[in-house]
XYZ file of C-alpha atoms in Angstrom:
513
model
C -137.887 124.942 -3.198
C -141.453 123.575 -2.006
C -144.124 124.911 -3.430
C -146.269 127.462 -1.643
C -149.477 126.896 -0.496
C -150.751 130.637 -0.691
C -151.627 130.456 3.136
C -150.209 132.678 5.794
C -147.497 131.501 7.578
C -147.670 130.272 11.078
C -144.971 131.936 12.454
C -144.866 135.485 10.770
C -141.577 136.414 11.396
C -138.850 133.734 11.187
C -136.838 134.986 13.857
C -138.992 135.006 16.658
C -141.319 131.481 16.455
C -143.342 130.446 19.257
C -142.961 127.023 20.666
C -142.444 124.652 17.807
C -144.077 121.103 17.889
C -142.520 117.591 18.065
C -142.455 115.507 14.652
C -145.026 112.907 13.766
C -144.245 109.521 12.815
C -146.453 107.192 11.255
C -146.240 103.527 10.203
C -148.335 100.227 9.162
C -147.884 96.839 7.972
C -150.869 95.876 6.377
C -150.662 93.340 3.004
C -153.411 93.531 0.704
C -153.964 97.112 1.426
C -152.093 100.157 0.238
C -150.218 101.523 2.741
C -148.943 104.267 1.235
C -152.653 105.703 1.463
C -153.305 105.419 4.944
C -149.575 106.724 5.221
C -150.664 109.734 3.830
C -153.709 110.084 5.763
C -152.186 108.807 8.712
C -149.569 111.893 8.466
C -152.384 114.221 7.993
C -153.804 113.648 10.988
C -150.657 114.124 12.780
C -149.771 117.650 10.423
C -149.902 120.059 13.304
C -146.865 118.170 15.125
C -144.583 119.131 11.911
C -144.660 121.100 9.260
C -141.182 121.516 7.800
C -141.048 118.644 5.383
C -142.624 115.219 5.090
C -141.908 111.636 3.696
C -143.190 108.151 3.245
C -140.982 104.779 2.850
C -142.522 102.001 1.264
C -141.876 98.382 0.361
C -143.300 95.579 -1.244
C -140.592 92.768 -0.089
C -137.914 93.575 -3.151
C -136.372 97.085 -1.979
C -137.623 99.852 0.201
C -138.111 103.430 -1.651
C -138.521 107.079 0.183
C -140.206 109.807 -1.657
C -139.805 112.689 0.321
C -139.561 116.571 0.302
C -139.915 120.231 1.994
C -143.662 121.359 2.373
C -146.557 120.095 4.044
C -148.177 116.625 3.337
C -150.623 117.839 0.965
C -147.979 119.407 -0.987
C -145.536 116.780 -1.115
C -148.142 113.857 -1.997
C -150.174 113.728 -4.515
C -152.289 110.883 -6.041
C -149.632 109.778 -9.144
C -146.998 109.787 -6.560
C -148.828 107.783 -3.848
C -150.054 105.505 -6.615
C -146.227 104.461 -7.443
C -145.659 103.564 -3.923
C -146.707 100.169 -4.099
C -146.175 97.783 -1.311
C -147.363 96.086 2.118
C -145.288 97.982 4.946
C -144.771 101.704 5.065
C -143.302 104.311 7.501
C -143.865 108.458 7.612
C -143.203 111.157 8.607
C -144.110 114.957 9.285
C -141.178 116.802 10.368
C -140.063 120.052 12.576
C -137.038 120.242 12.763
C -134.988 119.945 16.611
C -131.387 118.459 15.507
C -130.284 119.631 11.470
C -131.744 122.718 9.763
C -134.775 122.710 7.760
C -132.907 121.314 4.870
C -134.186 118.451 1.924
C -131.111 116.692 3.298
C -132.594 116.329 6.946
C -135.716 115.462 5.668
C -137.336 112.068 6.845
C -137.394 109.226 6.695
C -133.581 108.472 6.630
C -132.998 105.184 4.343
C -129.553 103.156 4.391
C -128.475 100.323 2.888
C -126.352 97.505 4.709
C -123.227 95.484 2.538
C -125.267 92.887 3.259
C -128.486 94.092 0.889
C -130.719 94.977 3.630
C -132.041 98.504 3.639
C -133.211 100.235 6.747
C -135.742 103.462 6.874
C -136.206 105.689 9.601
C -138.465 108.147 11.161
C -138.076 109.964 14.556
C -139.971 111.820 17.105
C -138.158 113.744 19.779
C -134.382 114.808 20.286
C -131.663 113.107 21.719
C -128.667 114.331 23.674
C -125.385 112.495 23.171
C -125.638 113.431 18.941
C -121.919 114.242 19.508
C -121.171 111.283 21.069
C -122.610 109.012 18.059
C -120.940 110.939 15.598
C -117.927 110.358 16.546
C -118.633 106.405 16.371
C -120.395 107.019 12.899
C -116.643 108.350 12.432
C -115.034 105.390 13.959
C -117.159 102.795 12.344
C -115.944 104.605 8.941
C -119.200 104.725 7.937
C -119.781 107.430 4.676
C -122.065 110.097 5.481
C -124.736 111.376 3.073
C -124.822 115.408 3.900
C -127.376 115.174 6.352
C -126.875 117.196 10.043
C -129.485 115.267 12.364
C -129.952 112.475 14.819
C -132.007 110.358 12.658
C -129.310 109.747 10.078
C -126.897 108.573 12.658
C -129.286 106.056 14.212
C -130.366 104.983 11.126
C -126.105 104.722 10.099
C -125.368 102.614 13.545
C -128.038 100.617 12.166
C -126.714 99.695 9.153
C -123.024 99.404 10.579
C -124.013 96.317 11.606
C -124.523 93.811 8.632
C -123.376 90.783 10.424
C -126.886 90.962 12.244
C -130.566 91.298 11.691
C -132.343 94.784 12.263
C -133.967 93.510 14.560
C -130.403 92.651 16.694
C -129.269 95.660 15.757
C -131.672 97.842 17.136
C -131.226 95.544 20.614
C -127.600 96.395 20.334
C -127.984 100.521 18.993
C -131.065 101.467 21.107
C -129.326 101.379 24.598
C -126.580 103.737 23.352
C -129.302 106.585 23.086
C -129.357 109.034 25.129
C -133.136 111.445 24.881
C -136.325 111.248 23.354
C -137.115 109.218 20.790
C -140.405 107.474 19.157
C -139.018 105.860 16.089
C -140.833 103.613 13.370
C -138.234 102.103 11.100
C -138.457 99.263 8.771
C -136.981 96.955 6.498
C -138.279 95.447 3.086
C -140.834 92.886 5.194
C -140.726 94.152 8.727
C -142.163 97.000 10.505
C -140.351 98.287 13.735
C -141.474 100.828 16.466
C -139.092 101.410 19.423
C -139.851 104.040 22.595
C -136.849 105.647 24.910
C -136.678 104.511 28.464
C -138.530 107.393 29.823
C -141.257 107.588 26.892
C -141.197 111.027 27.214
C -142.902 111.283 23.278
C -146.177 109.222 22.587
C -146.183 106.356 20.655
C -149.019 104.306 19.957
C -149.881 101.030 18.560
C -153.380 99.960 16.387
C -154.605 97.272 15.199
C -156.511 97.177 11.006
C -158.677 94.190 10.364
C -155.857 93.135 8.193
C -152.473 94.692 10.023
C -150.858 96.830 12.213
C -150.572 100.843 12.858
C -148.201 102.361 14.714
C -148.574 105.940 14.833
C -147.632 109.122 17.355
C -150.635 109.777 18.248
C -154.696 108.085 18.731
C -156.079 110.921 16.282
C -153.839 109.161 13.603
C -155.185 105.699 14.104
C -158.920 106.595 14.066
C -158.420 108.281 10.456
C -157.422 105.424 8.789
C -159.747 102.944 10.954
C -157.558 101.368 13.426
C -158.265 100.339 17.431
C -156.348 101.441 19.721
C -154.464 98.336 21.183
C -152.304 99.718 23.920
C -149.350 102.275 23.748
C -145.635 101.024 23.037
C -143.835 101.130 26.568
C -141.131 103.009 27.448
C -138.002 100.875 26.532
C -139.651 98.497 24.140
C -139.094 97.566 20.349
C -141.733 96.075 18.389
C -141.247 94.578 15.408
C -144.244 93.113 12.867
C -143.883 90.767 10.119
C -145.891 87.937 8.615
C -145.347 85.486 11.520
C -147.262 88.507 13.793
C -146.142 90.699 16.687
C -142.867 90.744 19.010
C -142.127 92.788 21.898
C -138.392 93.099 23.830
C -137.703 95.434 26.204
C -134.114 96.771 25.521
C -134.358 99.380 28.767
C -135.721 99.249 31.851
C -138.890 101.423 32.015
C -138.564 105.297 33.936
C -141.751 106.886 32.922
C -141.494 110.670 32.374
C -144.023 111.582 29.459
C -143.810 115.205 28.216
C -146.183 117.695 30.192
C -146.419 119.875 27.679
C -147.773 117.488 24.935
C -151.256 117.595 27.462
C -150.697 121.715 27.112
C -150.152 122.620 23.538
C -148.766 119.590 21.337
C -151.002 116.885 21.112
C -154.404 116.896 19.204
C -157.513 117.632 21.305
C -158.810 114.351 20.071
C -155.825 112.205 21.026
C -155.699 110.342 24.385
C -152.364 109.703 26.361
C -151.450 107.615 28.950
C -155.124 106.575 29.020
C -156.311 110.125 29.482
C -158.133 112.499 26.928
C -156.497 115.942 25.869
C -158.924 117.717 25.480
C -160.353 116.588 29.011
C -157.321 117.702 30.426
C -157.377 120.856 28.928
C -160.496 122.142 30.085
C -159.807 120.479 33.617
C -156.896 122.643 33.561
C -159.127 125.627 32.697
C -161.346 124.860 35.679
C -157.993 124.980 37.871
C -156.915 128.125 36.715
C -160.165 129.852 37.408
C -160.552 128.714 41.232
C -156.165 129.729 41.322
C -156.905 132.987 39.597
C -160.540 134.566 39.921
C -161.767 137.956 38.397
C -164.231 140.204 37.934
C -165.398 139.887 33.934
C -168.054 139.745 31.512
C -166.648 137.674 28.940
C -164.495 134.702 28.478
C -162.537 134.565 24.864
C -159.851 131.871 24.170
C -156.993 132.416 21.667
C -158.233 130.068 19.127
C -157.501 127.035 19.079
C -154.804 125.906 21.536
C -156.445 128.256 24.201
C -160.359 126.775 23.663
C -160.457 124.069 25.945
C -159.222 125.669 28.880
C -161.226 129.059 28.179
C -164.393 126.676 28.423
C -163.180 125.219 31.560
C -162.728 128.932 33.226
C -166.091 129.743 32.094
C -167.472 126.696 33.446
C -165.739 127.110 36.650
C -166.121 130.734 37.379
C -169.821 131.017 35.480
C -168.786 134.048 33.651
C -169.942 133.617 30.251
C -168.141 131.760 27.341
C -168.051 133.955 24.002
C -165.702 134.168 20.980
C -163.766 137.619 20.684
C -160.729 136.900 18.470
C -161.405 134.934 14.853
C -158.838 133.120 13.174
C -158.283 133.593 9.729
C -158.874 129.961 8.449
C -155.770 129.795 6.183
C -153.556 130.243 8.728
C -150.817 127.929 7.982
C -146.765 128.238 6.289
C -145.952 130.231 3.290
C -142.299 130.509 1.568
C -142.486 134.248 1.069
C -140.267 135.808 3.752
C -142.533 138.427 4.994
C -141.615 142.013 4.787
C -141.232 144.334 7.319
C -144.677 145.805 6.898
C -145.897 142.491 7.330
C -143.972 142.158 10.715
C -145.561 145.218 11.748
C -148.782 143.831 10.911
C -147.986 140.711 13.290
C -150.528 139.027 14.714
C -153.401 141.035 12.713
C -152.567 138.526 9.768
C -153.573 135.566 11.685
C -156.251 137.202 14.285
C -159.171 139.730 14.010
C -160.619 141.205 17.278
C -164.990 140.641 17.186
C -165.739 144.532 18.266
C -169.138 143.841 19.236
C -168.149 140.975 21.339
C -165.970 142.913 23.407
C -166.382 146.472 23.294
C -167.630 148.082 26.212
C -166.717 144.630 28.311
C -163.988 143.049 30.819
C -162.449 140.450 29.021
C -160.654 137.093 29.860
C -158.420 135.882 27.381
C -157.176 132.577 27.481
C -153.973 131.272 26.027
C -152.091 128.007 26.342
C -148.698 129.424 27.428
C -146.296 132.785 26.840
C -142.743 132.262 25.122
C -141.415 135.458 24.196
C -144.923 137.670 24.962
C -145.372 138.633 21.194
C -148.419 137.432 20.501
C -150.030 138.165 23.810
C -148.904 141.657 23.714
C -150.358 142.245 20.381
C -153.872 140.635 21.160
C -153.711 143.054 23.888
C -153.079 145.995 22.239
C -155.767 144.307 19.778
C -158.745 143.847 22.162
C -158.059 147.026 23.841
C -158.576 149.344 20.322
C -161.253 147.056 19.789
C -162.746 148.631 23.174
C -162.077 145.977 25.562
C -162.636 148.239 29.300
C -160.108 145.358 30.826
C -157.945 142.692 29.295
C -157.367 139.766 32.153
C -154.803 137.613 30.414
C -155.133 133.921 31.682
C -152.146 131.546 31.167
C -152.911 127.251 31.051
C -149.790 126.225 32.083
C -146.958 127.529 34.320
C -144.020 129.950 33.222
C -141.557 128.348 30.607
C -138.556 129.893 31.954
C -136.538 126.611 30.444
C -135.885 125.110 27.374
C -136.491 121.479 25.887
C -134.039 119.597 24.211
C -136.515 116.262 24.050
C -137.744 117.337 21.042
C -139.754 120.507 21.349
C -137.747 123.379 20.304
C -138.354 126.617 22.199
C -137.031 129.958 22.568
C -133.125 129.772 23.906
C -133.851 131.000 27.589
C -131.995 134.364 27.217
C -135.432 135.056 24.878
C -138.203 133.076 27.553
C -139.994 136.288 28.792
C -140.397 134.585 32.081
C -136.736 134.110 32.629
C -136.489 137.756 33.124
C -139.413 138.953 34.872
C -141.670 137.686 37.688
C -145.279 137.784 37.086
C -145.826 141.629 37.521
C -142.958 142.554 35.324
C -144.677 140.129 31.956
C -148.126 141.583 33.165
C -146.271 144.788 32.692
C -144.678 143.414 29.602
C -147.875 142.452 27.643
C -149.944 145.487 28.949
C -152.798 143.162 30.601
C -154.770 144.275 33.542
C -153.870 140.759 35.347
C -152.496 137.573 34.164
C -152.401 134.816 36.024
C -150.656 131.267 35.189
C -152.121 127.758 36.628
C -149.789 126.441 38.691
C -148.044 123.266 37.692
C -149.259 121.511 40.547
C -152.185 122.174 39.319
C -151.625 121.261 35.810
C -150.165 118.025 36.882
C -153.591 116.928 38.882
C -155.075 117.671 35.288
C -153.256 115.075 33.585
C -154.091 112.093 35.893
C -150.558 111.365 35.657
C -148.110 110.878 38.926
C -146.000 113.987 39.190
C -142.647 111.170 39.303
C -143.923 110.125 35.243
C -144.026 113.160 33.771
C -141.086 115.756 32.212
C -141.846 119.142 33.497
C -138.024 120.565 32.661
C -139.614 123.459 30.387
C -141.336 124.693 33.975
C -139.005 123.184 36.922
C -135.579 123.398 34.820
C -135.383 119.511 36.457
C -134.290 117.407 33.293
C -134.718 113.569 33.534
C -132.352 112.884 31.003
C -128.867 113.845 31.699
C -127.616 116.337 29.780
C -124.231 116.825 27.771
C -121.444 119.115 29.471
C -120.092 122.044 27.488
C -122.056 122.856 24.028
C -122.484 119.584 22.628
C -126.060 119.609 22.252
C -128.494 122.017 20.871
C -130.119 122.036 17.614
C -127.093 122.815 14.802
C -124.729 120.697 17.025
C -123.810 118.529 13.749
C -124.284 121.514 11.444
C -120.579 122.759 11.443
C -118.853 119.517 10.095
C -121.765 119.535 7.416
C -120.391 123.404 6.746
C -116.892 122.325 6.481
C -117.578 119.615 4.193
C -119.834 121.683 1.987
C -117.331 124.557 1.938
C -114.715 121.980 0.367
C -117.018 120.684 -2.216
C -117.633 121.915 -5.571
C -121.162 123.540 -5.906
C -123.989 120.659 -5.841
C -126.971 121.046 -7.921
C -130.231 121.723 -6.712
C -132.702 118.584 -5.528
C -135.567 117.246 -7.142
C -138.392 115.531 -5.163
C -137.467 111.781 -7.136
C -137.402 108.950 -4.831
C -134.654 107.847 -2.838
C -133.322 104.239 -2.919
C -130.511 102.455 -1.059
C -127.341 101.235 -2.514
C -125.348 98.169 -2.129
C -122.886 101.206 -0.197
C -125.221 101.907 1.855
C -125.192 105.039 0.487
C -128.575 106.783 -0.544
C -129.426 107.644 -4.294
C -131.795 109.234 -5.935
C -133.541 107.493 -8.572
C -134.258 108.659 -11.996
């Protein structure tokens, strides 16, 4: 069990989340400086893209170790532990989970071991789609499982299936079978490895220290720990990094289609992708939405934070002025105390608090980033209305997500999307707002910069660019029931500990005493 941070938690009642993000993956190869560190801080930048478990592999030429464990980077890591991961290439990562519960098991990075003494770690952003389909050759190959129930651990296990061959070859051999998303970082005791799917639909970026290399999921990650930006890793290209420098091979043709909704809600305001700035784009977007939907009002408010950018945009745009009416309680963040049903009640009140002189007596525009289920934009309704709101115009900065993702952001199943149900008037309806308007995607697409043809927009057009599996061989717990059946034969395992993890000659993973 992770230890609690006292905070409240994100999502206040378990069974009804809002969009969750993609992972974050971090790595470096940097001798002479401890990588570990700028791991750790590298990770912390990139906290708000997972916060389920996290984990950092090091090595310093002789064997690779993971320390790893449920919790949030701050509570994992601490200063003993980072001090006894010595070494001069390191890989991390900071994990929601989209394939495999939120289990210690699942946790990353994934380490293996191959017969021939080389041991591979892994970390993954994104989701892919034929998990099934690699199972089975994980079965084939005979290769012995280790309890986990995600993608990672089968990459990582096709990987090391392979001893006859370098990682390197490997990977050239492994990463066209994939099928998805998927920004790994991976590594062996001297090399560092990065590798980006065909359509680079998750960011993946590559830096440059004054004495290494950073590869991280996102810019915000490589100005903490003082790296340039070099350029990002192209879709359908493995990099690898070792003392004799740099290597690219493209293993895939490249078909751009980044994820739209990274520019929306996931990525850092700070971060840049595909050349242009988030938080540009978000108020751009802003601006859009107030010349598509115009009203009548006094005050703009966002929903801090995700909804700030763009509520600055609309108050540019439509010169009404720009004001705060909702504060967020600053230790907003994930507890492990279930709340109670009182606290449900109490919903969104726990994490917001209308300002009643900002908007009392005034028509209000609230901005949000998007509407899942309509929990949290009926409540700050309700909210600004008993805190005497005389309107409540409810302004959306992206278009109806009326489908889910299965490239690595994990939604609401789309029985639950509000906007599968209901056309606009029906979720105005729904959340009790005056209006609501949503920009509409072509207009959220001229906000990117991007070419419509390079992005994935299948949580708003249902069109996916990565074929999907017939039947039900996909979806998050798609491995889950062979890990049921095997732990239902099993006698009773004891709890974990947070020790580190090293490889055996097996290729089976260990914990170490």
């Amino acid at each position: 069990m992770p230890r609690g941070d006292g905070r409240l938690s994100h999502d206040l009642d378990p069974q009804r989340p809002g969009p969750q993000d993609a992972c974050g993956v971090f790595g470096v190869w940097a001798p002479g400086e401890e990588v570990a560190n700028l791991t750790y801080f590298g990770l912390y930048a990139l906290q708000h893209r997972g916060q389920e478990a996290a984990g950092i592999a090091v090595s310093d030429g002789s064997g690779v170790v993971v320390y790893k464990d449920l919790g949030l980077v701050a509570q994992v890591f601490d200063e003993p532990t980072l001090a006894s991961l010595r070494g001069h290439v390191a890989i991390g990562h900071a994990r929601y989970s989209t394939t495999g519960g939120s289990t210690w098991e699942n946790a990353q990075p994934t380490l293996r071991s191959t017969t021939s003494g080389t041991t591979i770690a892994l970390a993954h952003n994104g989701n892919l789609v034929n998990t099934a389909e690699l199972q089975r050759e994980v079965t084939e190959r005979g290769v012995a499982t280790d309890g986990s129930t995600n993608d990672t651990s089968l990459v990582t296990m096709l990987l090391a299936s392979r001893p006859d061959l370098s990682v390197e070859a490997a990977a050239l051999e492994v990463l066209p079978q994939l099928r998805g998303a998927f920004s790994f970082v991976f590594m062996d005791e001297s090399t560092l490895y990065a590798a980006r799917d065909p359509h680079g639909v998750r960011p993946l970026v590559l830096g440059r220290l004054e004495r290494g290399w950073v590869v991280a999921s996102e810019t915000a990650a490589l100005d903490i720990v003082g790296a340039s930006v070099v350029r990002e890793v192209e879709p359908g290209e493995l990099i690898a990094i070792d003392e004799d420098g740099l290597r690219s091979t493209r293993f895939a043709a490249p078909e751009p289609k980044g994820c739209l909704f990274e520019y929306v809600y996931i990525a850092r305001p700070d971060a840049t992708i595909a050349g242009r700035n988030v938080h540009s784009a978000r108020v751009q977007i802003g601006r859009q939405l107030a010349r598509e939907h115009p009203v009548d009002a006094d005050l703009v408010i966002p929903v801090p934070e995700s909804g700030t950018p763009a509520a600055i945009g609309y108050a540019e745009e439509s010169r009404i002025t720009y004001g705060q009416g909702l504060m967020k309680n600053p230790y907003v963040g994930r507890t492990f105390i279930q709340p109670s049903q009182t606290l449900r009640q109490l919903g969104i009140r726990l994490k917001l608090n209308p300002l009643r002189e900002n908007v009392r007596g005034k028509r209000i525009v609230v901005v949000d980033d998007s509407i899942v289920r309509g929990n949290t934009q009926r409540a700050i309704v309700r909210m600004l209305r008993e805190a005497g709101a005389l309107e409540v115009h409810v302004r959306i900065s992206s278009p109806p997500v009326r489908w889910p993702c299965f490239y690595g952001i994990d939604f609401a199943t789309r029985a639950e999307l509000l906007a599968n149900g209901l056309d606009n008037d029906g979720i105005r309806r729904s959340i009790g707002a005056d209006t609501l308007g949503y920009v509409s995607l072509s207009g959220l697409i001229a906000a990117t910069e991007q070419p419509k043809t390079r992005l994935c927009r299948a949580c708003f057009d249902g069109e996916y660019p990565i074929e999907l599996p017939a039947g039900n061989l996909i979806g998050k717990h798609v491995l889950e029931g062979v890990g049921r059946r095997v732990a239902a034969s099993a006698p009773d395992a004891p709890e974990h500990t947070t020790s580190p993890l090293v490889a055996t000659p097996s290729g089976a993973s260990v914990q170490r005493p």
